[in-house]
XYZ file of C-alpha atoms in Angstrom:
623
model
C 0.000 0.000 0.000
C 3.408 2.496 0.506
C 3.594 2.596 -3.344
C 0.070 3.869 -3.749
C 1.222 8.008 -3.883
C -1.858 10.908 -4.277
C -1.992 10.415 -8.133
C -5.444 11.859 -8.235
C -4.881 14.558 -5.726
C -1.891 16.085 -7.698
C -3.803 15.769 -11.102
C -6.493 17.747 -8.971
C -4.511 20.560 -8.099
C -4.290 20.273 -4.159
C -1.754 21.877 -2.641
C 1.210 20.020 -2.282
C 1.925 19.841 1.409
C -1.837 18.737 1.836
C -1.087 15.414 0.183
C -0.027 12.547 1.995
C 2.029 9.979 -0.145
C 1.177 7.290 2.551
C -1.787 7.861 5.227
C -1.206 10.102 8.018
C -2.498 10.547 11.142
C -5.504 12.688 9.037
C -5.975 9.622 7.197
C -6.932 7.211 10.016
C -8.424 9.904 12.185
C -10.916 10.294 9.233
C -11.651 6.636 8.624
C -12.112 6.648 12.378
C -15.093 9.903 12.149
C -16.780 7.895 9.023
C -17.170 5.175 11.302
C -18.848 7.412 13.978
C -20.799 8.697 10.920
C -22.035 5.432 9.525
C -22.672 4.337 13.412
C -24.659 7.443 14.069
C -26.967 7.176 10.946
C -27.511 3.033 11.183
C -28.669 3.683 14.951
C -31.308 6.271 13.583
C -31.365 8.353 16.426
C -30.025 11.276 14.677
C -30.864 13.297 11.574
C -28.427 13.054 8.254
C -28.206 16.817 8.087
C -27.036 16.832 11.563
C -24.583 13.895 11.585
C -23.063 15.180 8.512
C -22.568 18.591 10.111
C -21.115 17.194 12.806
C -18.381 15.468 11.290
C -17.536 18.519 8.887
C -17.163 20.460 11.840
C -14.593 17.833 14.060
C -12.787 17.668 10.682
C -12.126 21.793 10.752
C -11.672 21.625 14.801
C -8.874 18.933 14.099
C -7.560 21.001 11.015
C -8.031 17.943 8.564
C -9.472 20.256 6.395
C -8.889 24.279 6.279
C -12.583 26.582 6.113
C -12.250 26.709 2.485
C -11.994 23.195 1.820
C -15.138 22.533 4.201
C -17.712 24.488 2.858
C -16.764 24.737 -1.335
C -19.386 22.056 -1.333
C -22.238 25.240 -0.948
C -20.568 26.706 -3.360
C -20.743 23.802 -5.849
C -22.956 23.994 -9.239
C -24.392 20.748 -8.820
C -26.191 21.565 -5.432
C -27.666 24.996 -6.457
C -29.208 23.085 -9.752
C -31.043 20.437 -7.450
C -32.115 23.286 -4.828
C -33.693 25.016 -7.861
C -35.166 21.718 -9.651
C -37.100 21.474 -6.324
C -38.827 24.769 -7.072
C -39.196 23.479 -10.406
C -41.017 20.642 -9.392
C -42.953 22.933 -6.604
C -44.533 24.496 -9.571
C -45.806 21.334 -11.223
C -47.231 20.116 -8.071
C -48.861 23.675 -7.174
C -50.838 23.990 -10.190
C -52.109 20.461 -10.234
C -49.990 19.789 -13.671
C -48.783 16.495 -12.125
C -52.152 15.048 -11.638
C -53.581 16.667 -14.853
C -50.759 14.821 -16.860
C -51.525 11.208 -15.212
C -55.318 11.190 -13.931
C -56.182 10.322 -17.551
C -52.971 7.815 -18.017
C -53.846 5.631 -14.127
C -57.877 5.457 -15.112
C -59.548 3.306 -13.084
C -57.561 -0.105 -12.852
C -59.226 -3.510 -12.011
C -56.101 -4.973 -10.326
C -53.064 -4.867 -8.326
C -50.679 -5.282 -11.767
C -53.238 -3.383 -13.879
C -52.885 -0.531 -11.444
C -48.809 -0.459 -10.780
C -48.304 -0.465 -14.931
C -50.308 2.691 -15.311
C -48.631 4.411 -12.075
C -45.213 3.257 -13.543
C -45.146 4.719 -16.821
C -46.284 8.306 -15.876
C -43.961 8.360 -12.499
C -40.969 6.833 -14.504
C -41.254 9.716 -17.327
C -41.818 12.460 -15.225
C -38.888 11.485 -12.553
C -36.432 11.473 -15.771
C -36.940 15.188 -15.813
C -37.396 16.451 -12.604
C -36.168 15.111 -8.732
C -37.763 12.096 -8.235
C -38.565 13.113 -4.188
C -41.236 15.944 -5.029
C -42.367 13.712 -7.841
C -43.127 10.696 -5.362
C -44.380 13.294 -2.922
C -47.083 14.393 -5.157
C -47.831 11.271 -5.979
C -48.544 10.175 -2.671
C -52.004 11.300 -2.497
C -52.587 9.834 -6.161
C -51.665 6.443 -4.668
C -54.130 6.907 -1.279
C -56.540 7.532 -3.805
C -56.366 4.763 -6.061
C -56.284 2.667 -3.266
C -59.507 3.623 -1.685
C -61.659 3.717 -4.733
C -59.789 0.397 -6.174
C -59.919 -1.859 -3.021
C -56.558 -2.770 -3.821
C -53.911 -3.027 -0.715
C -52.056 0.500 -0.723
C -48.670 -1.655 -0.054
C -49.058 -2.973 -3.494
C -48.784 0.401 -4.766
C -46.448 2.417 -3.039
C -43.456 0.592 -3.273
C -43.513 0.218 -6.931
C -44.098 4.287 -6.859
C -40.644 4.806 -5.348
C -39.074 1.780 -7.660
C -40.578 3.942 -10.982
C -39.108 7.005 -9.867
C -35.732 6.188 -8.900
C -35.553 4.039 -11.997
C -36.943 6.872 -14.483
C -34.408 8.937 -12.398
C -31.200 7.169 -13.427
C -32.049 8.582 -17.609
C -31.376 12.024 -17.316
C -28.746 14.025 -16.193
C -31.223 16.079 -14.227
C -33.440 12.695 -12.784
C -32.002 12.682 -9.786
C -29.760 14.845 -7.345
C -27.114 12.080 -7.440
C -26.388 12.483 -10.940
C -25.755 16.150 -11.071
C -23.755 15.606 -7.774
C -21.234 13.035 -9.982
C -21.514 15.442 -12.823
C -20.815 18.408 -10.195
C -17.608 16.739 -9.019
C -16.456 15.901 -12.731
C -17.227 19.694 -13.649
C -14.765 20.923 -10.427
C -12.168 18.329 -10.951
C -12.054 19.952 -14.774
C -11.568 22.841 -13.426
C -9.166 22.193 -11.561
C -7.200 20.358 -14.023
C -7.318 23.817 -15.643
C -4.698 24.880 -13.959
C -2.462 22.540 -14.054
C -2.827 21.845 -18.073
C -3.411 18.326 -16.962
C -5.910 15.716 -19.198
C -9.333 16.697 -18.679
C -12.559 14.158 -17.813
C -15.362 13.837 -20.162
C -18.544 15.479 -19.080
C -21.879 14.060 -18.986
C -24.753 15.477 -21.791
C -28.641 15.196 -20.719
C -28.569 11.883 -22.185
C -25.160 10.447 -20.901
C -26.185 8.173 -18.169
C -29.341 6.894 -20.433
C -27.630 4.554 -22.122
C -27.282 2.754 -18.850
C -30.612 4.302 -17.248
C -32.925 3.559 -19.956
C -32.359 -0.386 -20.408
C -32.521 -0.464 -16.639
C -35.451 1.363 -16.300
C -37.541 -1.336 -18.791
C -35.581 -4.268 -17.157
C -37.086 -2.977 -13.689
C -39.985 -2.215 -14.840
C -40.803 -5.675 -16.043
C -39.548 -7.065 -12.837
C -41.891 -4.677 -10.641
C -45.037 -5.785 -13.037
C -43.715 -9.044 -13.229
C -43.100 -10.047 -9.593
C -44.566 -6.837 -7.639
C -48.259 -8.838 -6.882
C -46.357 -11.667 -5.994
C -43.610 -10.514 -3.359
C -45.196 -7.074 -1.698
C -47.478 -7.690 1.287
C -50.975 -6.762 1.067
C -51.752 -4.042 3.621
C -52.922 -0.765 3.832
C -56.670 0.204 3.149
C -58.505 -1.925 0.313
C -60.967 -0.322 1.013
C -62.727 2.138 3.422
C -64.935 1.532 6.396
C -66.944 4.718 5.867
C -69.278 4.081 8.528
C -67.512 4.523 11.306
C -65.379 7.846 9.961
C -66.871 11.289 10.240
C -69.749 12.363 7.826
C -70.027 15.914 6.341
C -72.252 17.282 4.091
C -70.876 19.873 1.273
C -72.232 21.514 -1.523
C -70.567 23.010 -4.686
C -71.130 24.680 -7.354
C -70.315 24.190 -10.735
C -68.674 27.193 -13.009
C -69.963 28.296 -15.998
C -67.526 27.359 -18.996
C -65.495 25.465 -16.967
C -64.084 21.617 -17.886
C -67.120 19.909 -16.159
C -70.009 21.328 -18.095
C -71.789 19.035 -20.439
C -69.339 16.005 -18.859
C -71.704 13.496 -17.336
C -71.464 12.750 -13.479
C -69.255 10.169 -13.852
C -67.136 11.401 -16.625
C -66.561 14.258 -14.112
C -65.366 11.989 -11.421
C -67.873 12.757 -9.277
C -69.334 8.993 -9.051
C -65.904 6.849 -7.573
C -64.382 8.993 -4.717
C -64.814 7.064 -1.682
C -67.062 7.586 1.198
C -68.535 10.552 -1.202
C -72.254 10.259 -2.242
C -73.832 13.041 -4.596
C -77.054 13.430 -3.079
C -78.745 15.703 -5.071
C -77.954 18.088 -7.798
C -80.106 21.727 -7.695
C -80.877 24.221 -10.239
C -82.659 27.140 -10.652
C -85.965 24.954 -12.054
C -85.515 21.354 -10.219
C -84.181 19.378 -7.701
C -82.611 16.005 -8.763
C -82.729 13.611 -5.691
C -80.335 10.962 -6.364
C -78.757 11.772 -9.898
C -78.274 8.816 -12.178
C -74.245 8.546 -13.427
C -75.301 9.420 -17.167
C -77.054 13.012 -16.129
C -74.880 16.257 -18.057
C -73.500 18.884 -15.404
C -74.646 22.622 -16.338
C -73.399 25.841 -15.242
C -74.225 26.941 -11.980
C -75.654 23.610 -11.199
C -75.179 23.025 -7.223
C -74.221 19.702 -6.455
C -74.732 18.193 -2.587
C -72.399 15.881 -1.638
C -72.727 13.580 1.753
C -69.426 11.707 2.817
C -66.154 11.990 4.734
C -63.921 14.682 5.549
C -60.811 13.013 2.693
C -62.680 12.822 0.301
C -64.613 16.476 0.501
C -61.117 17.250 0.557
C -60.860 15.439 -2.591
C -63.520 17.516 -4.349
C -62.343 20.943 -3.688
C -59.178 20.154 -5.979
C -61.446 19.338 -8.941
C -61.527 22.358 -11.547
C -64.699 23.744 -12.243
C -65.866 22.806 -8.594
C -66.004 25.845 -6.294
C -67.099 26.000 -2.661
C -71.421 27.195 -2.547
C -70.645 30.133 -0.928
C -67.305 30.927 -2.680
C -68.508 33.974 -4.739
C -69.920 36.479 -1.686
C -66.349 37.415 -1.510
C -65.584 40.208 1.470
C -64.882 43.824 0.735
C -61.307 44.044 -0.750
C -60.634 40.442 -0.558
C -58.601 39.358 -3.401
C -56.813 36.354 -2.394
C -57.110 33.222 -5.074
C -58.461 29.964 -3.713
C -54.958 28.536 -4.118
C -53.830 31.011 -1.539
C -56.213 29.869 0.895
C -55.785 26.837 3.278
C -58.353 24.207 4.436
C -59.034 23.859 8.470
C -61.265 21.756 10.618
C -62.715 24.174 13.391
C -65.297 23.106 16.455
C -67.602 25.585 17.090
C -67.438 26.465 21.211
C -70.025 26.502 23.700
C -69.536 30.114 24.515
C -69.180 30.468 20.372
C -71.265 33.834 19.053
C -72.509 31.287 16.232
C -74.131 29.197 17.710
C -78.199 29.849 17.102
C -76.994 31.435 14.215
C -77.548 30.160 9.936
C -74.050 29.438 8.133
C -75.661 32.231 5.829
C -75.902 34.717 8.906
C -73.223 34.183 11.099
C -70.855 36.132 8.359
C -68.003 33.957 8.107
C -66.674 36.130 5.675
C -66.779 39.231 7.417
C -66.100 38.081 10.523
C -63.436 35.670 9.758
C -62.366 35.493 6.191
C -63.520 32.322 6.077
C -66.186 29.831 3.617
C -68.109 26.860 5.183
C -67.626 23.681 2.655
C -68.802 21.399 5.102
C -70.808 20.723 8.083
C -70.425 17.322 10.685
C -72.928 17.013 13.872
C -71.897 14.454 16.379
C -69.839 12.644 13.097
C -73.194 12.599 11.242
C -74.719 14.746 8.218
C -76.873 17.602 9.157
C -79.989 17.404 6.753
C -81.110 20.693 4.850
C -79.372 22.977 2.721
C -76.090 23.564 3.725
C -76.319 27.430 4.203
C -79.803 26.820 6.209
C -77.859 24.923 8.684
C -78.603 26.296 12.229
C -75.069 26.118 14.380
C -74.666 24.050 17.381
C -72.343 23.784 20.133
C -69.478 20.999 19.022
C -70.617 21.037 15.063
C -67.092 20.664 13.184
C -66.858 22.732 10.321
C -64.590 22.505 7.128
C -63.710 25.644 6.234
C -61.914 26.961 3.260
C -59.502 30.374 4.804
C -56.596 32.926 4.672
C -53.094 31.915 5.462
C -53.259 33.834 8.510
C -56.436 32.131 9.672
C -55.008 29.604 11.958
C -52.734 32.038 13.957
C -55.535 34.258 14.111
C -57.992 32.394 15.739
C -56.468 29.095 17.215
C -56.561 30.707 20.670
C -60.216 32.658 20.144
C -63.039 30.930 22.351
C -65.524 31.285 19.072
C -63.931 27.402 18.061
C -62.783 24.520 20.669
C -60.222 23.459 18.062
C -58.297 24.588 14.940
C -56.763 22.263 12.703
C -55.020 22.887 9.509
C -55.317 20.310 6.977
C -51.730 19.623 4.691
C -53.154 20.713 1.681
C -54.677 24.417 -0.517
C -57.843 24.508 -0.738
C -57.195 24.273 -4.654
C -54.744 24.014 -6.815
C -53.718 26.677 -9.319
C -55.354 24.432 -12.623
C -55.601 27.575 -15.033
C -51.528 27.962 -14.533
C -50.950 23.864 -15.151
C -50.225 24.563 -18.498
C -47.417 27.159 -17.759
C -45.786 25.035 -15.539
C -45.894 22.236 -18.385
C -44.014 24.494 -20.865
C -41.872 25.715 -18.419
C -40.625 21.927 -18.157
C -40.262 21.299 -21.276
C -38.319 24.621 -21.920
C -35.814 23.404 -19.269
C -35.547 20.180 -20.604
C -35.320 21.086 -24.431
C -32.539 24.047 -23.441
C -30.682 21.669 -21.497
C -30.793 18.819 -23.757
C -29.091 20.511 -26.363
C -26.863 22.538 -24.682
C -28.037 26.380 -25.037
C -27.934 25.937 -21.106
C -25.824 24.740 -18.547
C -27.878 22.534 -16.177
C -27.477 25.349 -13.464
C -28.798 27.967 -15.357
C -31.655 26.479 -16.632
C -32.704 25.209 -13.595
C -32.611 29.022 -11.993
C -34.396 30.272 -15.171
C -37.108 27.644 -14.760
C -37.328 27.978 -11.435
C -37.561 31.768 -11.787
C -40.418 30.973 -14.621
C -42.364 29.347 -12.097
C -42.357 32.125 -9.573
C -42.307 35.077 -11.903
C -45.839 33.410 -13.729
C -47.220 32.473 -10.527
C -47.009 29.173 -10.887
C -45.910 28.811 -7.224
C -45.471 31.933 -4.648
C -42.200 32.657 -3.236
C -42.920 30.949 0.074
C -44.192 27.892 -1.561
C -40.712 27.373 -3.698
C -38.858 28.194 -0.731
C -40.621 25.690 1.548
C -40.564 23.315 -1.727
C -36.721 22.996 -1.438
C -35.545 20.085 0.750
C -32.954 21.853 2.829
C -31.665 18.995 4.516
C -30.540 17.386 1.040
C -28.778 20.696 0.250
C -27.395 20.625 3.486
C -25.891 17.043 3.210
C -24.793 17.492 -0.067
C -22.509 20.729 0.831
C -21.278 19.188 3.784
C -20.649 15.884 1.689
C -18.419 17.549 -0.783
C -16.240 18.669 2.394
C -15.924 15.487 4.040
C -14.968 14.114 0.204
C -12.504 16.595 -0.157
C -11.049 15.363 3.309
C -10.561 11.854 2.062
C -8.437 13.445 -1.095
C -6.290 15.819 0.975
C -5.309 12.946 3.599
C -4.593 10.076 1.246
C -7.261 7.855 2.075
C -8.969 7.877 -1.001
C -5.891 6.923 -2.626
C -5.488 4.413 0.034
C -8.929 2.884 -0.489
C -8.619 2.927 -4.209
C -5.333 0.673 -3.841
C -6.585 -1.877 -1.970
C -9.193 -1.967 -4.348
C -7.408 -2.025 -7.382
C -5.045 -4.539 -5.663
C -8.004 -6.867 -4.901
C -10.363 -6.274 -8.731
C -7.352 -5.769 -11.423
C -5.764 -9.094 -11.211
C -9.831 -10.527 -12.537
C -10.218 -7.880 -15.177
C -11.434 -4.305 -15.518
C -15.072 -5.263 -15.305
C -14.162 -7.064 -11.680
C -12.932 -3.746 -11.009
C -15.993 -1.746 -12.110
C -18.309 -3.925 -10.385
C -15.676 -3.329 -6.835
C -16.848 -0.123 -6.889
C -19.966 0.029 -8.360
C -20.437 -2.625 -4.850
C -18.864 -0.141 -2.110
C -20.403 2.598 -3.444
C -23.770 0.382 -2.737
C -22.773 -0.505 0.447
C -22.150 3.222 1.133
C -25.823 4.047 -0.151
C -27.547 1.768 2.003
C -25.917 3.480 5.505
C -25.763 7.030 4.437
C -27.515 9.551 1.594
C -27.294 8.801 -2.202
C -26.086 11.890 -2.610
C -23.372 11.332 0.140
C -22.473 8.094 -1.379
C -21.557 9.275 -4.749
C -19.360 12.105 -3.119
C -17.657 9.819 -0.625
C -17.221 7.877 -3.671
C -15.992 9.941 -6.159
C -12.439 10.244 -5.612
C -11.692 6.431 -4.655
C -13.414 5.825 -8.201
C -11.408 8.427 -9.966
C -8.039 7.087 -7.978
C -8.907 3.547 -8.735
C -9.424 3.877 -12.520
C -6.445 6.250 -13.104
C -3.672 3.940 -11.124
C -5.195 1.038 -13.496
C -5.244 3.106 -16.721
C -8.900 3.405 -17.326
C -11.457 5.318 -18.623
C -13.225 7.350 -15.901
C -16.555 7.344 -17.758
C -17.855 3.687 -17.041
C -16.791 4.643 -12.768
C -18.908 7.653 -13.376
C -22.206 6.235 -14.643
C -21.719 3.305 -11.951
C -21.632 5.475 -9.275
C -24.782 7.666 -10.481
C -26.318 4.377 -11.060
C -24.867 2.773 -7.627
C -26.024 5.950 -5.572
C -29.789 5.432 -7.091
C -30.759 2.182 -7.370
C -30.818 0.941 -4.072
C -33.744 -0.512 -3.929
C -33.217 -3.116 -0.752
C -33.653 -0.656 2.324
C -35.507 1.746 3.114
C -33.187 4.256 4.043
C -31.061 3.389 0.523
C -32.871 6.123 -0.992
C -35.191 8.653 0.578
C -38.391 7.801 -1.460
C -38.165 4.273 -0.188
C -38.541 6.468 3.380
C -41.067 8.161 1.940
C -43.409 5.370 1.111
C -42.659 3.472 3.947
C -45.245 4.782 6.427
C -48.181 4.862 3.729
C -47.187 1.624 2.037
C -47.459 -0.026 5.931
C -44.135 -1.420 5.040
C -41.441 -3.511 7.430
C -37.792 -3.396 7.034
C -37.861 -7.122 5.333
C -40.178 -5.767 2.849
C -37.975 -3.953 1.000
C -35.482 -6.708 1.311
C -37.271 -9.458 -0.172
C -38.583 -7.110 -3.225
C -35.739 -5.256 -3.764
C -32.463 -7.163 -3.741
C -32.959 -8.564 -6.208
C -33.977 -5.492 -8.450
C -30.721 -4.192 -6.617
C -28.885 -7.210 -8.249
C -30.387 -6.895 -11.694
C -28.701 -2.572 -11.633
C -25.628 -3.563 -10.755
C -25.441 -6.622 -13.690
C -26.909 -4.051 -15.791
C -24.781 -1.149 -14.907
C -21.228 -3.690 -14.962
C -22.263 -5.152 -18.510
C -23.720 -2.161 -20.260
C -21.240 0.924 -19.046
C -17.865 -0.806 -20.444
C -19.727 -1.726 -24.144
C -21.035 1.693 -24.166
C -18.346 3.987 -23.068
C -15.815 1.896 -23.027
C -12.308 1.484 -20.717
């Protein structure tokens, strides 16, 4: 191992007295703090941000690494691109142009397989152009959805979510944070190179990792389809035992010229949401009791829905549907309905509204506020819904201001205040904004006119600038903790350069994989860098990763390009843990998942990546 000098680190222009030609005293101190580091995160007791932190900040108290060093990971390309791809994605998820683009595509499936091909498709396209995490996010309520109308077991769903999107993720240069990270690192090795007049490394395009990322992507597909019935448990709601959840009553009414008029009641979707029964449709010349699936919607037409609180939820995001009383706007009120917030309230015993109409108590006036819906005691309350006659303990659905739930949580007019997660509507007649904007970013990208950086701040700016999303929704949109891992990754991976232990790591390596071949090699890392993924962040992973990868494949006189796409590819497709990737977290909860779930149905798709990573990357790009 003496004989294995800081090759790499010369090449990438650090200083010279920060490079050790055998491991120091830096060295083993810092395999010592990644220990501590992969102990802390296995135990779970601590955040990533926090652990990661941590360790940056021992390695600057021990002098390891100088301030500079530490934090030119927040100053990095690659992590300001995925920040601003979150807004990106904020915007298609704020103006509903996520579920407008698959609602049609997922239809009403008849079984388990039936249902995963048609979330799989969609989830895998749209995750090759933007982060796979907000993608999955949105799609979360799809999924809950789909599951309660279907009767099919939610944990045969949601695990084949995540699988689509980190799959469709590992196509495009901008599918997933861990690619632009590998990119990012390739981009400031270049530059440092620069300086030196040393070989450069080739970049990836849009379409670089594809070649390995799209052949996956239909290989795991098949295997989801093919085995996903078979292998996932079946929990989760198949179904929904609506008698025993709380009943509201809601009524809305249906815009003139909007998408819903002349669509029958079941071509509206108003006939499948769960728990939801359309009671009766009024108009200005009849009452329909009980309206048959086949009758046409018409302007103004006021439709009286009895069901529970999710799926009255449900309705308010369906364009052309607005809330009864939703036009008697307040003096000077302005706000749009995808400003406004839903909240669950219980009127007080010492409440002025009680003894009091919904259409006199002046919830507009007094609080800003609409009634949607109205639950006595967990039952309906019979009568129109603005005729309804307040009682002590009635919970009301209201539709409100952002400031609403400050405002009044404390006031004795309500027992309780709850906010529910979600607007009170999405922002539909800006959908097809946000789609363009997409596709802008992707077209510009794809053929070069801009850097992935820059198009990922002009789209993002798109988005805020056309109101796609507000400036507090894109900031709350970005995941801070990934940011925050990724800029403290680059630190701790510029650590393992400066002290020799990359080179160190990347001997042994080479020492162990070259005497079998290049591919034996290749697979080596493509395996640590695995291994890696499953105890810490992708994103970590692939930085921790980078410069034992580069080291390896220069001291045996390779390419670099095959080492890149297997640690994108590595860093991604981890498909066996839940904490390999944070949409398998994400699902986890929902899907009713255990740890041995993801085992047994993703190991083996883990498997199949690396086999496809190892034999594809070397006939592609070559050594």
């Amino acid at each position: 191992m003496d004989g294995h000098v800081c090759i790499v680190l010369a090449q990438a222009g650090q200083a010279a007295a920060s490079v050790q030609a055998t491991p120091g005293w830096e060295a083993w101190t810092l395999l010592g703090l990644i220990g501590l580091m992969l102990g802390a995160l296995a135990s779970g007791r601590f955040g990533v941000d926090i652990v990661m932190v941590g360790i940056l900040a021992l390695l600057l108290l021990l002098g390891i690494v100088g301030p500079t060093q530490a934090v030119s990971g927040f100053g990095n390309p690659a992590l300001w691109t995925v920040a601003l791809l979150y807004v990106v994605a904020g915007g298609l998820r704020e103006t509903g142009a996520i579920t407008a683009l698959t609602t049609k595509l997922i239809g009403r499936p008849k079984s388990a397989r039936g249902a995963t091909a048609r979330i799989a498709a969609p989830v895998a396209a749209l995750s090759a152009f933007a982060n796979n995490t907000p993608i999955v996010a949105s799609f979360l309520p799809v999924i809950d959805t789909l599951s309660r109308r279907s009767g099919i077991p939610a944990s045969k769903l949601y695990m084949p979510l995540s699988f689509a999107a980190i799959l469709g993720g590992t196509c495009t240069l901008i599918g997933t944070s861990t690619t632009l990270v590998v990119h990012g690192q390739i981009l400031e090795h270049n530059e440092d190179i620069k300086r030196q007049g040393g070989e450069l490394l080739p970049v990836m395009g849009m379409f670089t990792i594809g070649a390995v990322g799209v052949p996956l992507t239909i290989i795991g597909a098949a295997y989801v389809l093919l085995l996903g019935d078979k292998l996932l448990p079946a929990r989760g709601h198949a179904g929904l035992d609506a008698q025993n959840a709380r009943q509201y009553q809601t009524a809305m009414r249906v815009e003139p010229g909007s998408p819903v008029v002349g669509k029958s009641v079941e071509a509206a979707g108003l006939r499948h949401l769960p728990g939801l029964f359309l009671s009766r449709i009024e108009r200005a010349d009849e009452t329909i009791i009980g309206p048959e699936p086949e009758e046409a919607l018409r302007g103004d037409d006021v439709l009286v829905f009895v069901g529970i609180l999710d799926s009255v939820v449900d309705l308010q995001k369906i364009r052309g549907l607005v809330p009864l009383a939703h036009e008697e706007r307040a003096a000077g009120e302005d706000e749009p309905r995808s400003m406004r917030r839903l909240v669950e309230s219980v009127v007080s015993n010492s409440s002025p509204l009680i003894g009091r109409s919904i259409r006199d108590a002046g919830f507009r006036t007094r609080y800003g506020a609409v009634v949607v819906a109205v639950s006595r005691q967990g039952h309906t309350v019979p009568g129109k819904l603005g005729d309804i006659v307040l009682r002590p303990g009635d919970t009301l659905l209201m539709e409100v201001g952002v400031s609403f739930t400050k405002r009044f949580r404390q006031s004795r007019d309500f027992h309780l205040v709850s906010e529910l997660d979600d607007a009170a509507s999405p922002r539909h007649d800006r959908a097809w904004i946000a789609t363009v904007i997409l596709g802008g970013l992707v077209i510009l990208i794809s053929t070069e006119v801009l850097s992935p950086l820059v198009g990922a701040a002009a789209a993002a700016a798109g988005m805020v600038l056309t109101r796609c999303c507000t400036g507090p929704q894109a900031r709350s949109s970005i995941d801070w903790t990934v940011v925050v891992v990724i800029g403290c990754a680059f630190g701790i991976g510029r650590a393992m350069e400066s002290t020799g232990l990359a080179n160190s790591v990347a001997g042994l390596l080479v020492d162990a994989a070259m005497p079998l071949g290049p591919i034996a090699l290749l697979a080596a890392i493509y395996v640590v860098t695995l291994l890696f993924t499953m105890f810490i962040t992708n994103n970590a992973a692939a930085v921790l990763m980078f410069p034992i990868a580069l080291a390896a494949s220069q001291e045996a006189g390779l390419g670099f390009m095959p080492f890149a796409i297997a640690l994108a590819v590595a860093a991604s497709a981890e498909f066996s843990t839940p904490i390999g990737y944070q949409t398998n977290l994400m699902v986890m909860g929902p899907g009713g998942y255990r740890w041995l779930d993801y085992t047994r149905f993703g190991l083996p798709l883990t498997v199949l990546g690396g086999v496809v990573t190892v034999i594809v990357a070397p006939i592609v790009f070559g050594f």
